[in-house]
C-alpha positions in Angstrom: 89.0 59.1 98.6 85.8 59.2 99.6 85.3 58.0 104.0 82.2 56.3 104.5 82.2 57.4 108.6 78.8 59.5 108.9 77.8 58.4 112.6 77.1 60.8 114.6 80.0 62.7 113.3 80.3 65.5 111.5 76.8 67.1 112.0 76.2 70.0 109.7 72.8 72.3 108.7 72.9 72.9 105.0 70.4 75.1 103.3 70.3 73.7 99.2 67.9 75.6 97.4 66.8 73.8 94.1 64.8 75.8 91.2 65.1 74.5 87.6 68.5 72.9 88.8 69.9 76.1 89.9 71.3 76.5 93.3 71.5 79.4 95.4 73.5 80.7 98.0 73.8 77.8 101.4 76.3 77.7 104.1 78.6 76.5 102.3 79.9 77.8 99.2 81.3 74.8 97.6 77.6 73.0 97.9 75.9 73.1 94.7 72.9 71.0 92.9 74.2 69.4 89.8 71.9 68.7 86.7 73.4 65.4 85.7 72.4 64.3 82.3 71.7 60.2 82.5 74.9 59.1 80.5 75.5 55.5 81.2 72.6 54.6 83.3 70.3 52.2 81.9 66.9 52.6 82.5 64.6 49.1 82.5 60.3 49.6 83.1 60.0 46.1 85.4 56.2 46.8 85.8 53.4 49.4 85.2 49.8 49.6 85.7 50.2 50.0 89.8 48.0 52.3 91.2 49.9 54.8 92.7 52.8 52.2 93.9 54.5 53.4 97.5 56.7 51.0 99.2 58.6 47.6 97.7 60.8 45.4 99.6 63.0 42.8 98.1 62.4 38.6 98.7 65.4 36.4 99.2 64.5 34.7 96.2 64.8 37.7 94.4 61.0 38.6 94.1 59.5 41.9 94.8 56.7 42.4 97.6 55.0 46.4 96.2 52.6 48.4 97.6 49.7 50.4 96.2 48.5 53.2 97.9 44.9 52.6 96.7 44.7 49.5 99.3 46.7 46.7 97.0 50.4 44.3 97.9 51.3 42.6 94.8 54.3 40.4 93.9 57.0 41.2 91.1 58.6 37.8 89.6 62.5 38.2 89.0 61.2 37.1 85.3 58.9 40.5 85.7 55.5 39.3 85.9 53.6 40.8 88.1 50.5 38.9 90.2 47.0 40.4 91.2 46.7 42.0 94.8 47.6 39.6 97.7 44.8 37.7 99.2 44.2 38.5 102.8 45.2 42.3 102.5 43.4 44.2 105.4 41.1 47.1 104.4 42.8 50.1 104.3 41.5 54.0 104.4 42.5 55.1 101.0 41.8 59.0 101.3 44.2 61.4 100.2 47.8 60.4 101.5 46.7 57.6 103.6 46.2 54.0 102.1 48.8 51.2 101.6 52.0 52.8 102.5 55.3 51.0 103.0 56.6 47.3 103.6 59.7 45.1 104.9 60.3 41.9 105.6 61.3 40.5 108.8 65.1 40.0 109.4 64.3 36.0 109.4 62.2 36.2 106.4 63.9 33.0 105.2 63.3 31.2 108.6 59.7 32.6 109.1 58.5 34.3 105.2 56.8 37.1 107.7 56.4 40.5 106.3 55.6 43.9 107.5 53.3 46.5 106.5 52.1 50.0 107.7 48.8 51.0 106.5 45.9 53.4 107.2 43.6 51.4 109.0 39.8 52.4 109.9 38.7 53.1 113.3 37.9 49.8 115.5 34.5 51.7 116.7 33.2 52.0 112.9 33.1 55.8 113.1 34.9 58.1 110.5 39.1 58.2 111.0 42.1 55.6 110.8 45.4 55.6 112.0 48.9 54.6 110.7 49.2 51.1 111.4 51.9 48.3 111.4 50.7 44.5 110.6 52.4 41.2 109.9 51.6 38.4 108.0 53.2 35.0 106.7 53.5 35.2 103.2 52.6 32.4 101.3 52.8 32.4 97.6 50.5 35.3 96.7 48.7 34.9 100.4 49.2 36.7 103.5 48.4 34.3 105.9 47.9 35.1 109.9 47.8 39.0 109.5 48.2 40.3 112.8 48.3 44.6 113.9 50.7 44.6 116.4 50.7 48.7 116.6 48.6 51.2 116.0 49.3 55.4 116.4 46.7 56.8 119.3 44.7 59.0 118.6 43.0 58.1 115.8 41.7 60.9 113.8 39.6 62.0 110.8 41.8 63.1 108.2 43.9 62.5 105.3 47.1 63.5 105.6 50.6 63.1 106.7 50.5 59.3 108.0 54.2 58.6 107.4 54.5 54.8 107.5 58.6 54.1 106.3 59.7 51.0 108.1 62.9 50.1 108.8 64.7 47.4 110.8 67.9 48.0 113.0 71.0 45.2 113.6 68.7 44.8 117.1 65.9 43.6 114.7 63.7 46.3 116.5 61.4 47.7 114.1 61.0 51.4 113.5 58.1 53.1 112.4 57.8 56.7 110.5 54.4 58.2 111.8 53.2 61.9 111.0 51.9 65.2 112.7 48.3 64.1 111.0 49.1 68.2 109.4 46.2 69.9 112.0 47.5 68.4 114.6 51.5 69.4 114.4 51.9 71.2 118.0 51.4 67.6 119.1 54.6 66.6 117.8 56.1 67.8 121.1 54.1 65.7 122.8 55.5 62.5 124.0 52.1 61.0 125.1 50.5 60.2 121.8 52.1 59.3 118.5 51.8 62.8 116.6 55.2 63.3 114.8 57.2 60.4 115.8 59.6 57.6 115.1 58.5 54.7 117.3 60.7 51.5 117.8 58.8 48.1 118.8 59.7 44.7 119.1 58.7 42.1 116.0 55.2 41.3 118.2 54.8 44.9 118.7 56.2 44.9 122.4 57.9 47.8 123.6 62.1 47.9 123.7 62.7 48.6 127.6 65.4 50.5 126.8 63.2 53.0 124.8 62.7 56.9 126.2 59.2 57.2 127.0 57.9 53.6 128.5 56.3 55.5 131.3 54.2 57.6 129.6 51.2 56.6 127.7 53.2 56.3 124.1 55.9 54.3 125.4 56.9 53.1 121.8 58.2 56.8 120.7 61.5 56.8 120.3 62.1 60.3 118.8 59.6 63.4 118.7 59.5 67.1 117.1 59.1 65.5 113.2 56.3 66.4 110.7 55.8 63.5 108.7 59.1 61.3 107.9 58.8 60.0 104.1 62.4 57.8 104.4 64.0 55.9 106.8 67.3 53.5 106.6 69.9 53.0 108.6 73.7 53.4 108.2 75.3 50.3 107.2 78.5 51.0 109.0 77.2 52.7 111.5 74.1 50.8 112.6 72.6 54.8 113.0 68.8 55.3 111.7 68.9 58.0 109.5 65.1 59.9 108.5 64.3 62.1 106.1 60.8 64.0 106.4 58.7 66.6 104.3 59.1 70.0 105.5 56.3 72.8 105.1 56.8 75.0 101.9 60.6 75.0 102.9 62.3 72.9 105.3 62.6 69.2 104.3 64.9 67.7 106.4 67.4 64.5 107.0 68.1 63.8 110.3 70.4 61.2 112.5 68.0 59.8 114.7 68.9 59.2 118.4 66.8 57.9 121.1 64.8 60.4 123.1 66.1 63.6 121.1 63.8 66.4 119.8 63.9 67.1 116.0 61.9 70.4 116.7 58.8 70.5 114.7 56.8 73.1 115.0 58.9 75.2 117.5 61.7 75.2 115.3 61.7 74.9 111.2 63.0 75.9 108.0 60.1 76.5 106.3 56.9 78.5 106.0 53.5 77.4 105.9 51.8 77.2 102.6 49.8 80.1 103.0 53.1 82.1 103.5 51.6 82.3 107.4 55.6 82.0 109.7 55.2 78.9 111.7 58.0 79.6 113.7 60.3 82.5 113.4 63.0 79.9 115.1 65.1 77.6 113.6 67.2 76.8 116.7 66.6 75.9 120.1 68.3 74.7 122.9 67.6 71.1 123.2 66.3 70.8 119.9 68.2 68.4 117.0 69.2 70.3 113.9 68.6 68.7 110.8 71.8 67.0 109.3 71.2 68.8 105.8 68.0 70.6 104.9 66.4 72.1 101.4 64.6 75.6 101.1 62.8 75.3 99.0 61.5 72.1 99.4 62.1 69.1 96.8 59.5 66.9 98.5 61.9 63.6 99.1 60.5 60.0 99.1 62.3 56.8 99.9 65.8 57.2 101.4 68.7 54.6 101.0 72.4 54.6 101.2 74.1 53.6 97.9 76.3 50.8 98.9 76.4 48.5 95.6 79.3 47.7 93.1 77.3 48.7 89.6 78.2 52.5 90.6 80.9 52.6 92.2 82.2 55.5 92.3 78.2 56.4 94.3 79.3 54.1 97.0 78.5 56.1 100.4 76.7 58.5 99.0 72.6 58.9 99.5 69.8 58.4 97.3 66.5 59.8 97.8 63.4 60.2 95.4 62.0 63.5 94.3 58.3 64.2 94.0 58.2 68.0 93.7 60.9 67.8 91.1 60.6 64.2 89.5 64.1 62.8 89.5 66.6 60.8 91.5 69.2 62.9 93.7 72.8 61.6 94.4 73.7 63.4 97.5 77.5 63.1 97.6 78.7 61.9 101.1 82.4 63.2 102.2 83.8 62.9 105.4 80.3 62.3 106.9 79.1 65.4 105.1 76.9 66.4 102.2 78.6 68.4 99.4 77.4 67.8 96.1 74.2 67.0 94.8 73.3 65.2 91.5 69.9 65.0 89.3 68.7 61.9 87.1 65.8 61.3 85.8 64.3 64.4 85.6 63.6 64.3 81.7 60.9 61.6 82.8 58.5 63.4 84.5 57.9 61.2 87.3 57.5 61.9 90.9 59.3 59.1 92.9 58.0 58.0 95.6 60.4 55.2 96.4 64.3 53.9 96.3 65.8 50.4 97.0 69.2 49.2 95.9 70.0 45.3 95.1 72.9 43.7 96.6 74.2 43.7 93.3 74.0 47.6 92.8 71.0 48.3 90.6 68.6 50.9 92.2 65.0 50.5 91.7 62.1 53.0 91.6 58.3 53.2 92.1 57.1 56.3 90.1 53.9 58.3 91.5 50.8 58.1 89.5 47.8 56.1 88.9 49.6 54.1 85.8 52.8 53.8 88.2 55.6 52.0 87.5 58.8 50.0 89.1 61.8 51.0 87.2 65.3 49.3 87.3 68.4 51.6 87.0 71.9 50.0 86.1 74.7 50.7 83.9 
């Protein structure tokens, strides 16, 4: 029977290498990648046409809030029709990686129909550059109403790449924010004093948790450091743990157990290589450095990160779902005893690069696929 008691338990490093479905030699014998052919999953295409959809989050009311990276929120009726973009949206930097990234809704949504967003946004000055950025707004109807940035990564710089932006709130209702190295800039990860490479956690009005590890330095909402740019976050729901999961060089993608103050490593320590074949770091322990909780070499480059906790597929229930972009499927990581052992492909016939995960309360798992015609796919049995 499968124990659904990951905490902070059971830590392990687990090399999975994936080519063509093949796995090779880890730390563990028994782990192995599974090509799992899609018998008895349903799959249902809820929308198309979005432009390069990133993040979704789910409405009380059973509507869907999605994002398009391009600069674009739009709504997804339960009856499947989707609206034009929002009104209101704020202008977002759409170059490269950056653009509209992901999106939540507050913990009181029903109470206060606020939502959250993290976006690239311009410079304040006018001059070249953006930064990843969290807003809220007040949804109404197809409307965001009173949009608001209550956080904003320092410095803000002039390039394209690795932004992060996964949101995530905790049982506390603090928010936390997925932000990356900006890729020139990654020896700043180890620095505490700007927002290179971090998690932050802030309050709902973007004030700063007192009991977070940094508040007297000048980046007092980092709450973890040493990352390269975290493309999932959720937390535990027994737990309560945040758990992150971020892209890796060529090598080295990583999920992590995310605890306040701690030092994932990046660049001093990694998995990986970079792309140019160039070592990075001929380390990949330190002392006082985080290892990962399971890493792949070589990399799948994982999107969206949730814990299956549904009744449609049962016997998935504890186990983690993450996207593939590299590899375009779904992987089931199979959770035992707070440890990874088996890993399972779907999809993969499709083509598509997933960029995002979200499970219902009923069970059904839902998808954004990667590409300028992208779509939001529903998966049940």
């Amino acid at each position: 029977m499968k124990k659904f008691t990951a905490g902070l338990l059971g830590l392990c490093s687990i090399s999975l290498a994936v080519s063509q479905g093949v796995m090779a030699n880890s730390h563990n014998d028994t782990d192995k990648v599974i090509s799992t052919k899609d018998n008895g999953i349903k799959v249902t295409t809820l929308a198309q046409g979005l432009e390069h959809p990133w993040g979704m989050a789910f409405l009380p009311n059973g509507d869907m809030l999605v994002t398009e990276r391009s600069g674009g929120i739009r709504r997804l009726s339960q009856s499947g029709e989707l609206s034009g973009r929002l009104a209101n949206v704020p202008e977002v930097v759409a170059n490269n990686q950056g653009g509209m990234l992901d999106i939540t809704i507050d913990p009181d949504f029903s109470e206060n129909n606020t939502v959250y967003f993290c976006y690239s946004k311009p410079s304040d000055d006018g001059k070249p550059g953006s930064s990843s950025s969290v807003a809220k707004a007040t949804l109404i109807d197809n409307a965001l109403e009173n949009v608001e940035v209550i956080f904003s990564a320092s410095p803000v710089i002039d390039n394209g790449f690795h932004f992060g932006c996964r949101l995530v709130f905790d049982a506390e209702k603090s928010l936390y924010v997925t932000l990356g190295d900006r890729y020139k800039y990654m020896k700043e990860a180890q620095n505490t004093d700007n927002h290179f490479g971090t998690i932050v956690r802030i309050n709902r009005d973007g004030s700063v948790p007192e009991s977070n590890p940094f508040t007297g330095g000048d980046a007092p909402e980092v709450f973890s450091f040493g990352h390269r740019n975290v493309q999932g976050v959720t937390v535990h729901p027994d737990t309560g743990v945040v758990w992150a999961m971020e892209h890796g060089p060529k090598g080295g993608d990583e999920i992590n157990l995310i605890k306040n103050g701690a030092n994932y490593g990046w660049p001093e320590i990694t998995y990986g290589i970079d792309y140019s074949g160039e070592i990075i770091s001929d380390k990949t322990h330190m002392e006082g450095m985080e290892q990962p909780w399971l890493y792949w070499d070589p990399s799948i480059a994982p999107s969206g990160l949730v814990f299956y906790t549904g009744d449609m597929f049962k016997e998935w229930q504890g186990d983690i779902l993450v996207g593939s972009l590299k590899f375009t499927h779904l992987r089931r990581i199979d959770v035992v005893d707070g440890k990874p052992t088996e890993q399972h492909e779907y999809l993969r016939d499709k083509g598509a690069r997933i960029r995002d995960v979200e499970v219902d309360e009923a069970g059904a798992i839902y998808l954004l696929t990667d590409s300028p015609n992208g779509k939001v796919l529903k998966l049940t049995k």
